[in-house]
Each structure stands twice: as C-alpha cells, then as structure tokens.
Amino acid sequence: NFGVIDLLVAPNDTITITGQLPDLEGFEVDSKEERAMQVYDRVSRSFARVAAFINAGRIEEENVNGELQKFSDLFWDINLNQPGTVAAELSANEAFRLLEGWNNGRMMDLINEGLPDEGVLKSALIYGKNYKANTYGLDAAVSYLDSLNTLTSNTNLKKVIGQLQVKILSDSSAVDKAKQKLSAYSAAYGSEQEVQQWVEKMTFDLDNLSEGKAAPAYTFTIEDGTEVSTNVTNGKPRLIEVGALTNPAFQQQHEQLRGLFLVYQLYGVEFYTLPLEQNQVTIDAFFEERGKSWPVAKTDGFSREELVEKYNLSIVPAWILIDKDGNMIGKYEGADFNNLSIGLNKVANN
C-alpha cells in the first residue's frame, strides 16, 4: 500500500498516474477527461471575470452580447473538440445558456448541430424545450420532446422526457392528455419504486391541484395578525411562496420573484411568503438584508405539516398560484419556477 489517491473518473477514460515512490509526492494525473476539464475550467474562469465586469457595468451595454457570443463559441469549440467527455457536456450546456433569450436562433442551430449527442440532448431538454414553449406554446414543447425521445435509447433520458411531458401538459390545463401520458409512463416504467412514487404524486396533483380545481382550504396568519385563507380571495389572485430562507436556491429565486412582483402587483396579484424556518432571528436577518416587498407569515402562524399535506409539497422552494375566485392556476416546485410567469400571465389576462 503506497498511499491513497482520490480521483474523479469518467466512464471509459484511461488514467495515467506518474509519481516517485515511496510516497508519490508531487504525482501527476493525466487522462483525456483531465485534459478536457482543464480547458473547460480555463474558459470558465475567463468568462467569470468577464461576467463580473458586465455585472459591475464596466463593459458597455452594446458590447455585452458580443462577449456572450464569443464565450458561447469558445464553449461550443470545447464540445466539438472533446467529444464524449463530461467537459464536452458541460460546455455544450454553457454554450446554449449564454445564448438563451437574446440569440435563440443561434442556440437552436447549435442544438440541432449537436444532436443526437447525449450531452447535447440533455441540454435540449431544458433550452430547446423552453424555446419551443415560450415561442410556439406548450403543445409545441410536447411535440419537441417527442422528437427528442426518438433520438435516444437511454432509458433514464426517456423517463425524464416522459416526466417533462406530463408536467407540461398539466401546466397547460390539458389534464386529460396529461393523465394519458402519465398512464403510458406508468405502464412503461411503473415497476420501479421511484417511478411509482412520482406517478402517485402526479396523480394527486392532477386530481386535486390542476388548473381550475378549487384550491385546498388553508389558512395562515401574517405578521400584522391578519388571517389569510386560500379559499377566501376577496376577488384578488394570490401567489404563495414557500421555502427555507437559508436555501441558496430560494434566495436566488426570491430575488427573481421580486422582479415579477413589480409587474404583477399592477394586476392586483397578492404575494405572500411562508418561511419554513421557525427561528425568528433567521427570518429577521434574511429580510433585514433584502427588505420585505410583500407580507410574510408569522413563524407560529401556519401549520407546515398541513401545508405539505394539502398541497402535496415534496420540493422547495415552491409557489402556489390561485386565481381571484379561489381556484388553482398551478403549483410550481423547484425548477418549475421558470414556468411561473406563464401562470401569472394567465392571471393578468383575466
């Protein structure tokens, strides 16, 4: 036993370790994956510096897109030059991410160029699907996922695609179609316990929390002592944010939600936050730094267990959107945050 070395290895990679016995001090590791990750890390560090300049306003606004395009191209080159590596998969994802929203045409061209590569396909499930949904509607997104499903034989990816399709259909109020997809998904993969649990969760959501269903009755008390009930809306739609304030994902999405608040408060939408922490010091510290844009529930002003049970919460942060008549628009958990604006637009247009 000459020592212990911790390594992160990739499938089918060949690793060469060079060092001097007996203690292997100053050893070197060489592999295809290691070399690819070095290139990826180098470009990532460079972009992090540029991003800091952009955020600080030190790069002229008219030059920002040029920088994003440049680094997208650099990441895409890594994907092309390091095929089959984790670095290639990460680089493809970055190439698409930097283009999303401002150069969707180029983003979709790269996705189509890279398919059916599995790493590119994984990113297409995010960026390609979002583009189709936002540009052509949710039905187009479901059809796009069908096309991606034909490109892979990877069972895990097929399961992910099936779940995404059920979620999209449920978010688009196509409950019957969602149930059909869910039934087919269960028939294909339902022998696995994890799949069974997900199917049970989605069945509950479709039966009880889909758009148009009466919101389960739930009451909480905000800090000024006012009681708020989900089924007594006083003619105003409301969005209820649920999460652990110390969670980095919650913190990031709370900031994004404040941006949505500035828009949708103009349409009469009431916003509330239900913090899962029961320590008032933690809650006060969170809002002292950021300020309160809308009411927050008292720490002892609601039952967390009842909330989880009635709204079938398994992932936080989560957002519950209810229309002015006390009916569900949707429940959004975790990454579903990206679809929250779609639900808010429905409220605004009614």
Coordinates of C-alpha atoms in Angstrom, one line a residue:
N1 CA 0.0 0.0 0.0
F2 CA 1.8 3.1 -1.3
G3 CA -0.9 5.6 -0.4
V4 CA -4.4 6.8 -1.2
I5 CA -5.3 9.0 -4.1
D6 CA -8.8 10.4 -4.6
L7 CA -9.8 10.7 -8.3
L8 CA -12.9 11.7 -10.1
V9 CA -13.1 9.4 -13.1
A10 CA -15.4 9.3 -16.2
P11 CA -16.7 6.2 -18.0
N12 CA -14.3 4.6 -20.4
D13 CA -11.5 7.0 -19.5
T14 CA -7.9 5.9 -19.3
I15 CA -5.9 7.4 -16.5
T16 CA -2.1 7.6 -16.1
I17 CA -0.6 8.5 -12.7
T18 CA 3.0 9.5 -12.6
G19 CA 4.9 9.9 -9.4
Q20 CA 8.0 8.9 -7.4
L21 CA 7.9 6.1 -4.9
P22 CA 7.7 5.6 -2.0
D23 CA 5.3 8.4 -1.1
L24 CA 4.1 9.6 -4.6
E25 CA 4.5 13.2 -3.6
G26 CA 4.0 15.6 -6.4
F27 CA 2.3 12.9 -8.5
E28 CA 0.7 13.9 -11.8
V29 CA -2.6 12.6 -13.3
D30 CA -3.2 12.5 -17.0
S31 CA -6.3 11.4 -18.8
K32 CA -8.5 12.5 -21.7
E33 CA -11.1 13.7 -19.2
E34 CA -8.5 15.6 -17.1
R35 CA -7.2 17.4 -20.1
A36 CA -10.7 18.3 -21.3
M37 CA -11.6 19.6 -17.9
Q38 CA -8.5 21.8 -17.8
V39 CA -9.7 23.5 -21.0
Y40 CA -13.2 23.9 -19.7
D41 CA -12.0 25.3 -16.4
R42 CA -9.8 27.8 -18.1
V43 CA -12.6 29.1 -20.3
S44 CA -15.0 29.2 -17.3
R45 CA -12.5 31.3 -15.3
S46 CA -12.2 33.7 -18.1
F47 CA -15.9 34.0 -18.5
A48 CA -16.4 34.5 -14.7
R49 CA -14.0 37.5 -14.9
V50 CA -15.9 39.0 -17.9
A51 CA -19.3 38.3 -16.2
A52 CA -18.0 40.3 -13.1
F53 CA -17.2 43.2 -15.4
I54 CA -20.6 43.0 -17.0
N55 CA -22.4 43.0 -13.7
A56 CA -20.3 45.9 -12.5
G57 CA -21.2 47.9 -15.5
R58 CA -17.6 48.1 -16.8
I59 CA -18.5 46.7 -20.2
E60 CA -20.6 48.9 -22.5
E61 CA -24.1 47.6 -22.9
E62 CA -23.8 47.4 -26.7
N63 CA -20.7 45.1 -26.2
V64 CA -22.3 42.6 -23.8
N65 CA -23.9 40.4 -26.4
G66 CA -20.7 40.3 -28.3
E67 CA -18.9 38.9 -25.2
L68 CA -21.7 36.4 -24.6
Q69 CA -21.4 35.2 -28.3
K70 CA -17.6 34.9 -28.0
F71 CA -17.7 32.7 -25.0
S72 CA -20.6 30.7 -26.3
D73 CA -18.4 29.9 -29.3
L74 CA -15.5 29.0 -27.1
F75 CA -17.6 26.6 -25.0
W76 CA -19.0 25.1 -28.2
D77 CA -15.5 24.5 -29.5
I78 CA -14.7 22.5 -26.4
N79 CA -17.8 20.4 -27.0
L80 CA -16.7 19.7 -30.6
N81 CA -13.0 19.1 -29.7
Q82 CA -13.5 17.0 -26.6
P83 CA -16.3 14.6 -27.7
G84 CA -17.6 12.0 -25.2
T85 CA -16.2 13.8 -22.1
V86 CA -18.0 15.4 -19.2
A87 CA -16.3 18.6 -20.1
A88 CA -18.0 18.5 -23.5
E89 CA -21.4 18.1 -21.9
L90 CA -20.8 20.9 -19.5
S91 CA -19.5 23.1 -22.3
A92 CA -22.5 22.5 -24.6
N93 CA -24.8 23.5 -21.8
E94 CA -22.9 26.7 -21.2
A95 CA -22.9 27.5 -24.9
F96 CA -26.7 27.3 -25.0
R97 CA -27.2 29.1 -21.7
L98 CA -25.2 32.1 -22.9
L99 CA -27.4 32.5 -26.0
E100 CA -30.8 31.8 -24.4
G101 CA -33.2 34.7 -24.7
W102 CA -31.2 37.0 -26.9
N103 CA -30.0 34.8 -29.8
N104 CA -32.4 31.8 -29.8
G105 CA -31.9 31.2 -33.5
R106 CA -28.2 30.5 -33.0
M107 CA -28.9 28.5 -29.9
M108 CA -31.3 26.2 -31.7
D109 CA -28.9 25.9 -34.6
L110 CA -26.2 24.6 -32.2
I111 CA -28.6 22.2 -30.6
N112 CA -29.6 20.8 -33.9
E113 CA -26.0 20.6 -35.0
G114 CA -25.1 18.7 -31.8
L115 CA -27.9 16.2 -31.7
P116 CA -28.2 13.3 -31.2
D117 CA -25.2 13.5 -28.9
E118 CA -26.5 12.6 -25.4
G119 CA -24.9 15.5 -23.7
V120 CA -26.5 17.9 -26.1
L121 CA -29.8 16.2 -25.8
K122 CA -29.8 16.7 -22.0
S123 CA -29.4 20.4 -22.6
A124 CA -32.0 20.4 -25.3
L125 CA -34.5 19.1 -22.7
I126 CA -34.0 22.5 -21.0
Y127 CA -33.2 25.1 -23.6
G128 CA -34.8 23.7 -26.6
K129 CA -38.0 22.8 -24.7
N130 CA -38.2 26.3 -23.1
Y131 CA -37.7 27.9 -26.5
K132 CA -40.5 25.9 -28.1
A133 CA -42.8 26.5 -25.1
N134 CA -42.2 30.3 -25.0
T135 CA -42.3 30.8 -28.8
Y136 CA -44.9 28.3 -30.0
G137 CA -46.8 27.2 -26.9
L138 CA -46.8 24.1 -24.7
D139 CA -48.2 21.7 -27.3
A140 CA -45.2 22.5 -29.5
A141 CA -42.9 21.8 -26.5
V142 CA -44.6 18.4 -26.0
S143 CA -44.1 17.6 -29.7
Y144 CA -40.5 18.7 -29.5
L145 CA -39.9 16.3 -26.6
D146 CA -41.4 13.5 -28.7
S147 CA -38.8 14.2 -31.3
L148 CA -36.0 14.1 -28.8
N149 CA -37.4 10.9 -27.4
T150 CA -36.9 9.2 -30.8
L151 CA -33.2 10.2 -30.8
T152 CA -32.2 8.2 -27.7
S153 CA -32.2 4.7 -26.4
N154 CA -31.2 5.8 -22.9
T155 CA -33.9 4.6 -20.5
N156 CA -33.1 7.3 -17.9
L157 CA -33.4 10.0 -20.5
K158 CA -36.7 8.6 -21.8
K159 CA -38.0 8.6 -18.2
V160 CA -37.0 12.3 -17.9
I161 CA -38.7 13.1 -21.2
G162 CA -41.9 11.4 -20.1
Q163 CA -42.0 13.3 -16.8
L164 CA -41.4 16.6 -18.6
Q165 CA -44.3 15.9 -21.0
V166 CA -46.7 15.1 -18.1
K167 CA -45.6 18.3 -16.3
I168 CA -46.0 20.5 -19.4
L169 CA -49.5 19.1 -20.2
S170 CA -50.6 19.6 -16.6
D171 CA -49.3 23.2 -16.6
S172 CA -51.2 23.8 -19.9
S173 CA -54.6 22.7 -18.3
A174 CA -54.6 19.6 -20.7
V175 CA -55.4 17.4 -17.7
D176 CA -56.9 14.5 -19.7
K177 CA -53.9 14.4 -22.0
A178 CA -51.6 14.6 -19.0
K179 CA -53.3 11.7 -17.4
Q180 CA -53.0 9.7 -20.7
K181 CA -49.2 10.4 -20.8
L182 CA -49.0 9.5 -17.1
S183 CA -50.7 6.2 -17.7
A184 CA -48.4 5.4 -20.6
Y185 CA -45.4 6.4 -18.5
S186 CA -46.6 4.2 -15.6
A187 CA -47.1 1.3 -17.8
A188 CA -43.6 1.6 -19.3
Y189 CA -41.6 2.2 -16.0
G190 CA -44.0 1.7 -13.1
S191 CA -42.3 -1.4 -11.8
E192 CA -39.6 0.9 -10.3
Q193 CA -40.4 2.2 -6.8
E194 CA -39.1 5.7 -7.6
V195 CA -41.4 5.9 -10.6
Q196 CA -44.3 4.6 -8.6
Q197 CA -43.8 7.4 -6.1
W198 CA -43.6 10.1 -8.8
V199 CA -46.8 8.7 -10.5
E200 CA -48.6 8.8 -7.2
K201 CA -47.6 12.4 -6.6
M202 CA -48.6 13.5 -10.1
T203 CA -51.9 11.6 -9.9
F204 CA -52.7 13.6 -6.7
D205 CA -51.7 16.9 -8.3
L206 CA -53.8 16.2 -11.5
D207 CA -56.8 15.2 -9.4
N208 CA -56.6 17.9 -6.8
L209 CA -54.3 20.8 -7.8
S210 CA -54.6 21.2 -11.6
E211 CA -55.9 24.5 -13.1
G212 CA -59.5 25.2 -12.3
K213 CA -59.7 23.0 -9.2
A214 CA -60.8 24.7 -6.0
A215 CA -57.7 25.5 -4.0
P216 CA -57.5 23.3 -0.9
A217 CA -58.6 25.4 2.1
Y218 CA -55.7 26.6 4.1
T219 CA -55.3 29.5 6.5
F220 CA -52.2 31.3 7.7
T221 CA -51.6 34.4 9.7
I222 CA -49.2 37.2 8.6
E223 CA -47.1 39.3 10.8
D224 CA -49.7 42.1 11.4
G225 CA -52.1 39.4 12.7
T226 CA -54.3 39.3 9.6
E227 CA -55.6 35.8 8.7
V228 CA -55.3 34.8 5.0
S229 CA -57.3 31.9 3.6
T230 CA -56.6 30.3 0.2
N231 CA -60.3 29.9 -0.5
V232 CA -61.3 33.5 0.5
T233 CA -59.6 35.7 -2.0
N234 CA -61.8 38.8 -1.9
G235 CA -61.6 38.9 -5.7
K236 CA -57.8 39.1 -5.9
P237 CA -55.4 36.4 -7.2
R238 CA -52.6 35.5 -4.9
L239 CA -49.2 33.8 -5.1
I240 CA -47.9 32.0 -2.0
E241 CA -44.1 31.4 -1.8
V242 CA -42.9 28.5 0.4
G243 CA -39.3 27.8 1.2
A244 CA -36.3 27.7 3.5
L245 CA -34.8 31.2 3.6
T246 CA -31.3 29.9 4.1
N247 CA -31.5 27.8 1.0
P248 CA -29.4 29.3 -1.8
A249 CA -31.9 28.3 -4.5
F250 CA -34.7 30.1 -2.5
Q251 CA -32.6 33.2 -2.1
Q252 CA -31.9 33.4 -5.9
Q253 CA -35.4 32.8 -6.9
H254 CA -36.8 35.2 -4.2
E255 CA -34.8 37.9 -5.9
Q256 CA -36.3 37.0 -9.3
L257 CA -39.7 36.9 -7.7
R258 CA -39.3 40.4 -6.5
G259 CA -38.9 41.4 -10.2
L260 CA -42.1 39.6 -11.1
F261 CA -43.8 41.3 -8.1
L262 CA -43.1 44.8 -9.6
V263 CA -45.0 43.8 -12.7
Y264 CA -47.9 41.6 -11.4
Q265 CA -48.8 43.7 -8.4
L266 CA -50.2 46.1 -11.0
Y267 CA -52.7 43.4 -11.9
G268 CA -53.8 43.0 -8.3
V269 CA -51.9 39.9 -7.5
E270 CA -51.2 39.5 -3.8
F271 CA -47.9 37.9 -2.8
Y272 CA -47.1 36.1 0.5
T273 CA -44.1 34.3 1.8
L274 CA -44.4 31.3 4.2
P275 CA -40.9 30.6 5.6
L276 CA -40.2 27.1 6.7
E277 CA -37.8 28.2 9.4
Q278 CA -39.2 28.5 12.9
N279 CA -36.3 30.7 14.2
Q280 CA -37.4 34.4 14.1
V281 CA -33.8 35.6 14.3
T282 CA -33.1 33.8 11.0
I283 CA -36.2 35.2 9.3
D284 CA -35.5 38.8 10.5
A285 CA -31.9 38.6 9.3
F286 CA -33.0 37.5 5.9
F287 CA -35.4 40.3 5.4
E288 CA -33.2 42.9 7.1
E289 CA -30.7 42.5 4.3
R290 CA -33.3 42.5 1.5
G291 CA -36.4 44.2 2.8
K292 CA -39.9 43.0 2.6
S293 CA -41.8 43.6 -0.7
W294 CA -44.9 41.8 0.5
P295 CA -46.4 40.2 3.7
V296 CA -44.7 37.3 5.5
A297 CA -46.4 34.7 7.6
K298 CA -45.7 34.6 11.4
T299 CA -43.4 31.7 12.4
D300 CA -46.3 30.3 14.5
G301 CA -48.9 31.5 12.1
F302 CA -49.3 28.4 10.0
S303 CA -49.1 24.6 10.1
R304 CA -46.2 23.4 8.0
E305 CA -47.4 19.8 8.1
E306 CA -50.9 20.7 6.9
L307 CA -49.4 22.8 4.1
V308 CA -47.2 20.0 2.9
E309 CA -50.1 17.5 3.0
K310 CA -52.8 19.6 1.4
Y311 CA -50.6 20.9 -1.4
N312 CA -48.6 17.7 -1.8
L313 CA -45.2 19.5 -1.5
S314 CA -42.1 17.4 -1.9
I315 CA -39.7 20.1 -3.3
V316 CA -39.0 23.5 -2.0
P317 CA -38.9 26.3 -2.9
A318 CA -42.5 26.1 -4.1
W319 CA -45.1 28.6 -5.3
I320 CA -48.9 28.2 -5.2
L321 CA -50.8 30.4 -7.6
I322 CA -54.6 30.9 -7.0
D323 CA -57.0 33.0 -9.1
K324 CA -59.4 35.6 -7.9
D325 CA -62.1 33.0 -7.5
G326 CA -60.1 30.8 -5.2
N327 CA -59.3 28.2 -7.9
M328 CA -55.9 26.8 -8.7
I329 CA -53.8 28.2 -11.5
G330 CA -50.9 25.9 -10.6
K331 CA -48.3 24.6 -8.2
Y332 CA -44.7 25.2 -9.1
E333 CA -41.8 23.4 -7.4
G334 CA -38.1 23.8 -7.7
A335 CA -37.2 24.3 -11.4
D336 CA -40.9 24.8 -12.2
F337 CA -40.1 28.4 -11.2
N338 CA -39.3 29.1 -14.9
N339 CA -43.0 28.4 -15.8
L340 CA -44.4 30.7 -13.1
S341 CA -44.5 33.7 -15.4
I342 CA -46.8 31.7 -17.7
G343 CA -49.3 31.2 -14.8
L344 CA -49.0 34.9 -13.8
N345 CA -49.8 35.9 -17.3
K346 CA -53.0 33.9 -17.2
V347 CA -54.0 35.7 -14.1
A348 CA -53.1 39.1 -15.6
N349 CA -55.1 38.4 -18.7
N350 CA -58.2 37.5 -16.7

